């Protein structure tokens, strides 16, 4: 794809239907239609505070140990703060009803969130083309290679663009296996530290393997030319 013609509005179909509007570089407008099963997934950020402004509809938010619904009205569009390092996720509160519209932004404000979504969606939406290229292989091997490529690509993006998934959720696992220990503050902190270690180890290993394979976190084919140049210039300054 010509990087001068990368769309600023990206749409993915049901069941996890979502539209990302990246027209404003310092934020992203996320729209979830009825019946969408899309979720941000449980994750945290280390270098940014995040803000979720509910413009329309209702979302179910997990923030730390709390789970709650945030709803917009005709006169009120609430915005919640997600501090850096705080585990969080969000999705539609209900399957039915109106479209959900949420504006995500970060502090410090930069263009990293837009770059993240351009490259994440580029990898996901490129999967059918890769599957076609591998058409001469047996179906199971082809599917395994495509899954490996997508997963590794996403892990490289996560590692470099401040998005750390909760892979295990040790506090939740501990609560199911040993409920009495779940209330111990020191035990919960240790469990979260294990999740931190797992995430950083997996993403670091993926980043190393991606580097060997020439897999960049931000790719010219997925990123508008001007944004890609800005990304390269800023990373050269930091090198």
mmCIF file with all atom_site columns, C-alpha atoms in Angstrom, residues 23-146:
data_model
loop_
_atom_site.group_PDB
_atom_site.id
_atom_site.type_symbol
_atom_site.label_atom_id
_atom_site.label_alt_id
_atom_site.label_comp_id
_atom_site.label_asym_id
_atom_site.label_entity_id
_atom_site.label_seq_id
_atom_site.pdbx_PDB_ins_code
_atom_site.Cartn_x
_atom_site.Cartn_y
_atom_site.Cartn_z
_atom_site.occupancy
_atom_site.B_iso_or_equiv
_atom_site.pdbx_formal_charge
_atom_site.auth_seq_id
_atom_site.auth_comp_id
_atom_site.auth_asym_id
_atom_site.auth_atom_id
_atom_site.pdbx_PDB_model_num
ATOM 1   C CA . UNK A 1 23  ? -7.940  12.062  11.674 1.00 0.00 ? 23  UNK A CA 1
ATOM 2   C CA . UNK A 1 24  ? -6.756  13.893  14.801 1.00 0.00 ? 24  UNK A CA 1
ATOM 3   C CA . UNK A 1 25  ? -3.200  12.755  15.407 1.00 0.00 ? 25  UNK A CA 1
ATOM 4   C CA . UNK A 1 26  ? -3.223  13.267  19.182 1.00 0.00 ? 26  UNK A CA 1
ATOM 5   C CA . UNK A 1 27  ? -6.266  11.069  19.839 1.00 0.00 ? 27  UNK A CA 1
ATOM 6   C CA . UNK A 1 28  ? -8.360  8.295   18.332 1.00 0.00 ? 28  UNK A CA 1
ATOM 7   C CA . UNK A 1 29  ? -12.143 8.124   18.046 1.00 0.00 ? 29  UNK A CA 1
ATOM 8   C CA . UNK A 1 30  ? -13.310 4.534   18.480 1.00 0.00 ? 30  UNK A CA 1
ATOM 9   C CA . UNK A 1 31  ? -16.807 3.516   17.378 1.00 0.00 ? 31  UNK A CA 1
ATOM 10  C CA . UNK A 1 32  ? -18.356 0.165   18.282 1.00 0.00 ? 32  UNK A CA 1
ATOM 11  C CA . UNK A 1 33  ? -21.591 -0.806  16.506 1.00 0.00 ? 33  UNK A CA 1
ATOM 12  C CA . UNK A 1 34  ? -24.329 -2.899  18.148 1.00 0.00 ? 34  UNK A CA 1
ATOM 13  C CA . UNK A 1 35  ? -23.373 -6.570  18.658 1.00 0.00 ? 35  UNK A CA 1
ATOM 14  C CA . UNK A 1 36  ? -19.649 -5.841  18.477 1.00 0.00 ? 36  UNK A CA 1
ATOM 15  C CA . UNK A 1 37  ? -17.590 -8.076  20.769 1.00 0.00 ? 37  UNK A CA 1
ATOM 16  C CA . UNK A 1 38  ? -14.528 -5.810  20.484 1.00 0.00 ? 38  UNK A CA 1
ATOM 17  C CA . UNK A 1 39  ? -12.561 -5.261  23.674 1.00 0.00 ? 39  UNK A CA 1
ATOM 18  C CA . UNK A 1 40  ? -9.391  -3.336  24.357 1.00 0.00 ? 40  UNK A CA 1
ATOM 19  C CA . UNK A 1 41  ? -8.121  -6.298  26.354 1.00 0.00 ? 41  UNK A CA 1
ATOM 20  C CA . UNK A 1 42  ? -6.616  -5.974  29.816 1.00 0.00 ? 42  UNK A CA 1
ATOM 21  C CA . UNK A 1 43  ? -3.361  -4.008  29.568 1.00 0.00 ? 43  UNK A CA 1
ATOM 22  C CA . UNK A 1 44  ? -1.375  -1.108  30.980 1.00 0.00 ? 44  UNK A CA 1
ATOM 23  C CA . UNK A 1 45  ? 0.802   1.781   29.810 1.00 0.00 ? 45  UNK A CA 1
ATOM 24  C CA . UNK A 1 46  ? 4.121   2.747   31.381 1.00 0.00 ? 46  UNK A CA 1
ATOM 25  C CA . UNK A 1 47  ? 4.841   6.111   29.778 1.00 0.00 ? 47  UNK A CA 1
ATOM 26  C CA . UNK A 1 48  ? 1.367   7.632   29.355 1.00 0.00 ? 48  UNK A CA 1
ATOM 27  C CA . UNK A 1 49  ? -1.717  8.430   31.366 1.00 0.00 ? 49  UNK A CA 1
ATOM 28  C CA . UNK A 1 50  ? -4.772  7.628   29.257 1.00 0.00 ? 50  UNK A CA 1
ATOM 29  C CA . UNK A 1 51  ? -8.167  9.323   29.110 1.00 0.00 ? 51  UNK A CA 1
ATOM 30  C CA . UNK A 1 52  ? -11.390 7.729   27.890 1.00 0.00 ? 52  UNK A CA 1
ATOM 31  C CA . UNK A 1 53  ? -14.165 10.160  26.972 1.00 0.00 ? 53  UNK A CA 1
ATOM 32  C CA . UNK A 1 54  ? -17.536 8.505   26.376 1.00 0.00 ? 54  UNK A CA 1
ATOM 33  C CA . UNK A 1 55  ? -19.253 10.558  23.678 1.00 0.00 ? 55  UNK A CA 1
ATOM 34  C CA . UNK A 1 56  ? -22.150 8.193   22.997 1.00 0.00 ? 56  UNK A CA 1
ATOM 35  C CA . UNK A 1 57  ? -23.506 4.992   24.534 1.00 0.00 ? 57  UNK A CA 1
ATOM 36  C CA . UNK A 1 58  ? -22.251 3.034   27.537 1.00 0.00 ? 58  UNK A CA 1
ATOM 37  C CA . UNK A 1 59  ? -19.020 1.152   28.157 1.00 0.00 ? 59  UNK A CA 1
ATOM 38  C CA . UNK A 1 60  ? -17.975 -1.404  30.755 1.00 0.00 ? 60  UNK A CA 1
ATOM 39  C CA . UNK A 1 61  ? -14.637 -0.388  32.232 1.00 0.00 ? 61  UNK A CA 1
ATOM 40  C CA . UNK A 1 62  ? -12.190 -2.434  34.268 1.00 0.00 ? 62  UNK A CA 1
ATOM 41  C CA . UNK A 1 63  ? -9.736  -0.149  36.077 1.00 0.00 ? 63  UNK A CA 1
ATOM 42  C CA . UNK A 1 64  ? -7.487  -1.717  38.674 1.00 0.00 ? 64  UNK A CA 1
ATOM 43  C CA . UNK A 1 65  ? -9.716  -3.739  40.982 1.00 0.00 ? 65  UNK A CA 1
ATOM 44  C CA . UNK A 1 66  ? -12.882 -1.879  39.985 1.00 0.00 ? 66  UNK A CA 1
ATOM 45  C CA . UNK A 1 67  ? -15.435 -2.658  37.298 1.00 0.00 ? 67  UNK A CA 1
ATOM 46  C CA . UNK A 1 68  ? -18.076 -0.088  36.398 1.00 0.00 ? 68  UNK A CA 1
ATOM 47  C CA . UNK A 1 69  ? -20.252 1.281   33.596 1.00 0.00 ? 69  UNK A CA 1
ATOM 48  C CA . UNK A 1 70  ? -19.695 4.752   32.144 1.00 0.00 ? 70  UNK A CA 1
ATOM 49  C CA . UNK A 1 71  ? -22.540 6.258   30.090 1.00 0.00 ? 71  UNK A CA 1
ATOM 50  C CA . UNK A 1 72  ? -22.912 9.380   27.996 1.00 0.00 ? 72  UNK A CA 1
ATOM 51  C CA . UNK A 1 73  ? -26.080 11.460  27.939 1.00 0.00 ? 73  UNK A CA 1
ATOM 52  C CA . UNK A 1 74  ? -27.316 14.296  25.767 1.00 0.00 ? 74  UNK A CA 1
ATOM 53  C CA . UNK A 1 75  ? -25.792 16.803  28.194 1.00 0.00 ? 75  UNK A CA 1
ATOM 54  C CA . UNK A 1 76  ? -22.850 14.918  29.671 1.00 0.00 ? 76  UNK A CA 1
ATOM 55  C CA . UNK A 1 77  ? -19.879 13.171  28.070 1.00 0.00 ? 77  UNK A CA 1
ATOM 56  C CA . UNK A 1 78  ? -17.861 11.779  30.989 1.00 0.00 ? 78  UNK A CA 1
ATOM 57  C CA . UNK A 1 79  ? -14.111 11.317  30.772 1.00 0.00 ? 79  UNK A CA 1
ATOM 58  C CA . UNK A 1 80  ? -12.175 8.966   33.045 1.00 0.00 ? 80  UNK A CA 1
ATOM 59  C CA . UNK A 1 81  ? -8.452  8.986   33.733 1.00 0.00 ? 81  UNK A CA 1
ATOM 60  C CA . UNK A 1 82  ? -6.389  5.810   33.519 1.00 0.00 ? 82  UNK A CA 1
ATOM 61  C CA . UNK A 1 83  ? -3.099  6.442   35.343 1.00 0.00 ? 83  UNK A CA 1
ATOM 62  C CA . UNK A 1 84  ? 0.051   4.922   33.916 1.00 0.00 ? 84  UNK A CA 1
ATOM 63  C CA . UNK A 1 85  ? 0.724   1.377   35.202 1.00 0.00 ? 85  UNK A CA 1
ATOM 64  C CA . UNK A 1 86  ? -2.990  0.876   35.987 1.00 0.00 ? 86  UNK A CA 1
ATOM 65  C CA . UNK A 1 87  ? -4.483  -2.299  34.528 1.00 0.00 ? 87  UNK A CA 1
ATOM 66  C CA . UNK A 1 88  ? -7.520  -1.458  32.445 1.00 0.00 ? 88  UNK A CA 1
ATOM 67  C CA . UNK A 1 89  ? -9.843  -2.575  29.670 1.00 0.00 ? 89  UNK A CA 1
ATOM 68  C CA . UNK A 1 90  ? -13.122 -1.448  28.157 1.00 0.00 ? 90  UNK A CA 1
ATOM 69  C CA . UNK A 1 91  ? -15.840 -2.677  25.807 1.00 0.00 ? 91  UNK A CA 1
ATOM 70  C CA . UNK A 1 92  ? -19.527 -2.150  25.071 1.00 0.00 ? 92  UNK A CA 1
ATOM 71  C CA . UNK A 1 93  ? -21.617 -2.386  28.233 1.00 0.00 ? 93  UNK A CA 1
ATOM 72  C CA . UNK A 1 94  ? -24.369 -4.185  26.303 1.00 0.00 ? 94  UNK A CA 1
ATOM 73  C CA . UNK A 1 95  ? -24.570 -5.937  22.956 1.00 0.00 ? 95  UNK A CA 1
ATOM 74  C CA . UNK A 1 96  ? -27.749 -4.171  21.878 1.00 0.00 ? 96  UNK A CA 1
ATOM 75  C CA . UNK A 1 97  ? -28.501 -0.486  21.710 1.00 0.00 ? 97  UNK A CA 1
ATOM 76  C CA . UNK A 1 98  ? -26.906 2.476   20.000 1.00 0.00 ? 98  UNK A CA 1
ATOM 77  C CA . UNK A 1 99  ? -23.397 2.846   18.683 1.00 0.00 ? 99  UNK A CA 1
ATOM 78  C CA . UNK A 1 100 ? -20.711 3.448   21.283 1.00 0.00 ? 100 UNK A CA 1
ATOM 79  C CA . UNK A 1 101 ? -18.291 6.292   20.597 1.00 0.00 ? 101 UNK A CA 1
ATOM 80  C CA . UNK A 1 102 ? -15.213 6.815   22.780 1.00 0.00 ? 102 UNK A CA 1
ATOM 81  C CA . UNK A 1 103 ? -12.333 9.257   22.382 1.00 0.00 ? 103 UNK A CA 1
ATOM 82  C CA . UNK A 1 104 ? -8.981  7.958   23.624 1.00 0.00 ? 104 UNK A CA 1
ATOM 83  C CA . UNK A 1 105 ? -6.144  10.395  24.286 1.00 0.00 ? 105 UNK A CA 1
ATOM 84  C CA . UNK A 1 106 ? -2.930  10.350  26.286 1.00 0.00 ? 106 UNK A CA 1
ATOM 85  C CA . UNK A 1 107 ? -0.830  12.567  28.520 1.00 0.00 ? 107 UNK A CA 1
ATOM 86  C CA . UNK A 1 108 ? 1.770   13.396  27.400 1.00 0.00 ? 108 UNK A CA 1
ATOM 87  C CA . UNK A 1 109 ? -0.092  14.117  24.179 1.00 0.00 ? 109 UNK A CA 1
ATOM 88  C CA . UNK A 1 110 ? 1.743   12.752  21.167 1.00 0.00 ? 110 UNK A CA 1
ATOM 89  C CA . UNK A 1 111 ? 1.038   10.920  17.946 1.00 0.00 ? 111 UNK A CA 1
ATOM 90  C CA . UNK A 1 112 ? 1.996   7.491   19.340 1.00 0.00 ? 112 UNK A CA 1
ATOM 91  C CA . UNK A 1 113 ? -1.575  6.301   19.820 1.00 0.00 ? 113 UNK A CA 1
ATOM 92  C CA . UNK A 1 114 ? -2.431  6.942   16.169 1.00 0.00 ? 114 UNK A CA 1
ATOM 93  C CA . UNK A 1 115 ? 0.792   5.218   15.079 1.00 0.00 ? 115 UNK A CA 1
ATOM 94  C CA . UNK A 1 116 ? -0.105  2.262   17.295 1.00 0.00 ? 116 UNK A CA 1
ATOM 95  C CA . UNK A 1 117 ? -3.541  1.802   15.748 1.00 0.00 ? 117 UNK A CA 1
ATOM 96  C CA . UNK A 1 118 ? -2.316  2.272   12.163 1.00 0.00 ? 118 UNK A CA 1
ATOM 97  C CA . UNK A 1 119 ? 0.243   -0.483  12.599 1.00 0.00 ? 119 UNK A CA 1
ATOM 98  C CA . UNK A 1 120 ? -1.905  -2.818  14.705 1.00 0.00 ? 120 UNK A CA 1
ATOM 99  C CA . UNK A 1 121 ? -4.711  -2.715  12.147 1.00 0.00 ? 121 UNK A CA 1
ATOM 100 C CA . UNK A 1 122 ? -2.264  -2.928  9.272  1.00 0.00 ? 122 UNK A CA 1
ATOM 101 C CA . UNK A 1 123 ? -0.973  -6.243  10.614 1.00 0.00 ? 123 UNK A CA 1
ATOM 102 C CA . UNK A 1 124 ? -4.448  -7.643  11.308 1.00 0.00 ? 124 UNK A CA 1
ATOM 103 C CA . UNK A 1 125 ? -5.950  -6.568  7.989  1.00 0.00 ? 125 UNK A CA 1
ATOM 104 C CA . UNK A 1 126 ? -2.908  -7.826  6.068  1.00 0.00 ? 126 UNK A CA 1
ATOM 105 C CA . UNK A 1 127 ? -3.424  -11.404 7.277  1.00 0.00 ? 127 UNK A CA 1
ATOM 106 C CA . UNK A 1 128 ? -5.635  -12.551 4.335  1.00 0.00 ? 128 UNK A CA 1
ATOM 107 C CA . UNK A 1 129 ? -3.012  -11.359 1.836  1.00 0.00 ? 129 UNK A CA 1
ATOM 108 C CA . UNK A 1 130 ? -0.325  -13.310 3.680  1.00 0.00 ? 130 UNK A CA 1
ATOM 109 C CA . UNK A 1 131 ? -2.557  -16.380 3.730  1.00 0.00 ? 131 UNK A CA 1
ATOM 110 C CA . UNK A 1 132 ? -2.941  -16.086 -0.046 1.00 0.00 ? 132 UNK A CA 1
ATOM 111 C CA . UNK A 1 133 ? 0.833   -15.800 -0.545 1.00 0.00 ? 133 UNK A CA 1
ATOM 112 C CA . UNK A 1 134 ? 1.295   -19.049 1.391  1.00 0.00 ? 134 UNK A CA 1
ATOM 113 C CA . UNK A 1 135 ? -1.439  -20.788 -0.580 1.00 0.00 ? 135 UNK A CA 1
ATOM 114 C CA . UNK A 1 136 ? 0.882   -23.563 -1.786 1.00 0.00 ? 136 UNK A CA 1
ATOM 115 C CA . UNK A 1 137 ? 1.366   -24.828 1.794  1.00 0.00 ? 137 UNK A CA 1
ATOM 116 C CA . UNK A 1 138 ? -0.914  -27.276 3.634  1.00 0.00 ? 138 UNK A CA 1
ATOM 117 C CA . UNK A 1 139 ? -3.807  -25.464 5.308  1.00 0.00 ? 139 UNK A CA 1
ATOM 118 C CA . UNK A 1 140 ? -2.761  -26.245 8.889  1.00 0.00 ? 140 UNK A CA 1
ATOM 119 C CA . UNK A 1 141 ? 0.820   -25.153 8.342  1.00 0.00 ? 141 UNK A CA 1
ATOM 120 C CA . UNK A 1 142 ? -0.369  -22.020 6.531  1.00 0.00 ? 142 UNK A CA 1
ATOM 121 C CA . UNK A 1 143 ? -2.727  -21.123 9.383  1.00 0.00 ? 143 UNK A CA 1
ATOM 122 C CA . UNK A 1 144 ? 0.035   -21.696 11.960 1.00 0.00 ? 144 UNK A CA 1
ATOM 123 C CA . UNK A 1 145 ? 2.475   -19.466 10.071 1.00 0.00 ? 145 UNK A CA 1
ATOM 124 C CA . UNK A 1 146 ? -0.085  -16.682 9.658  1.00 0.00 ? 146 UNK A CA 1
#
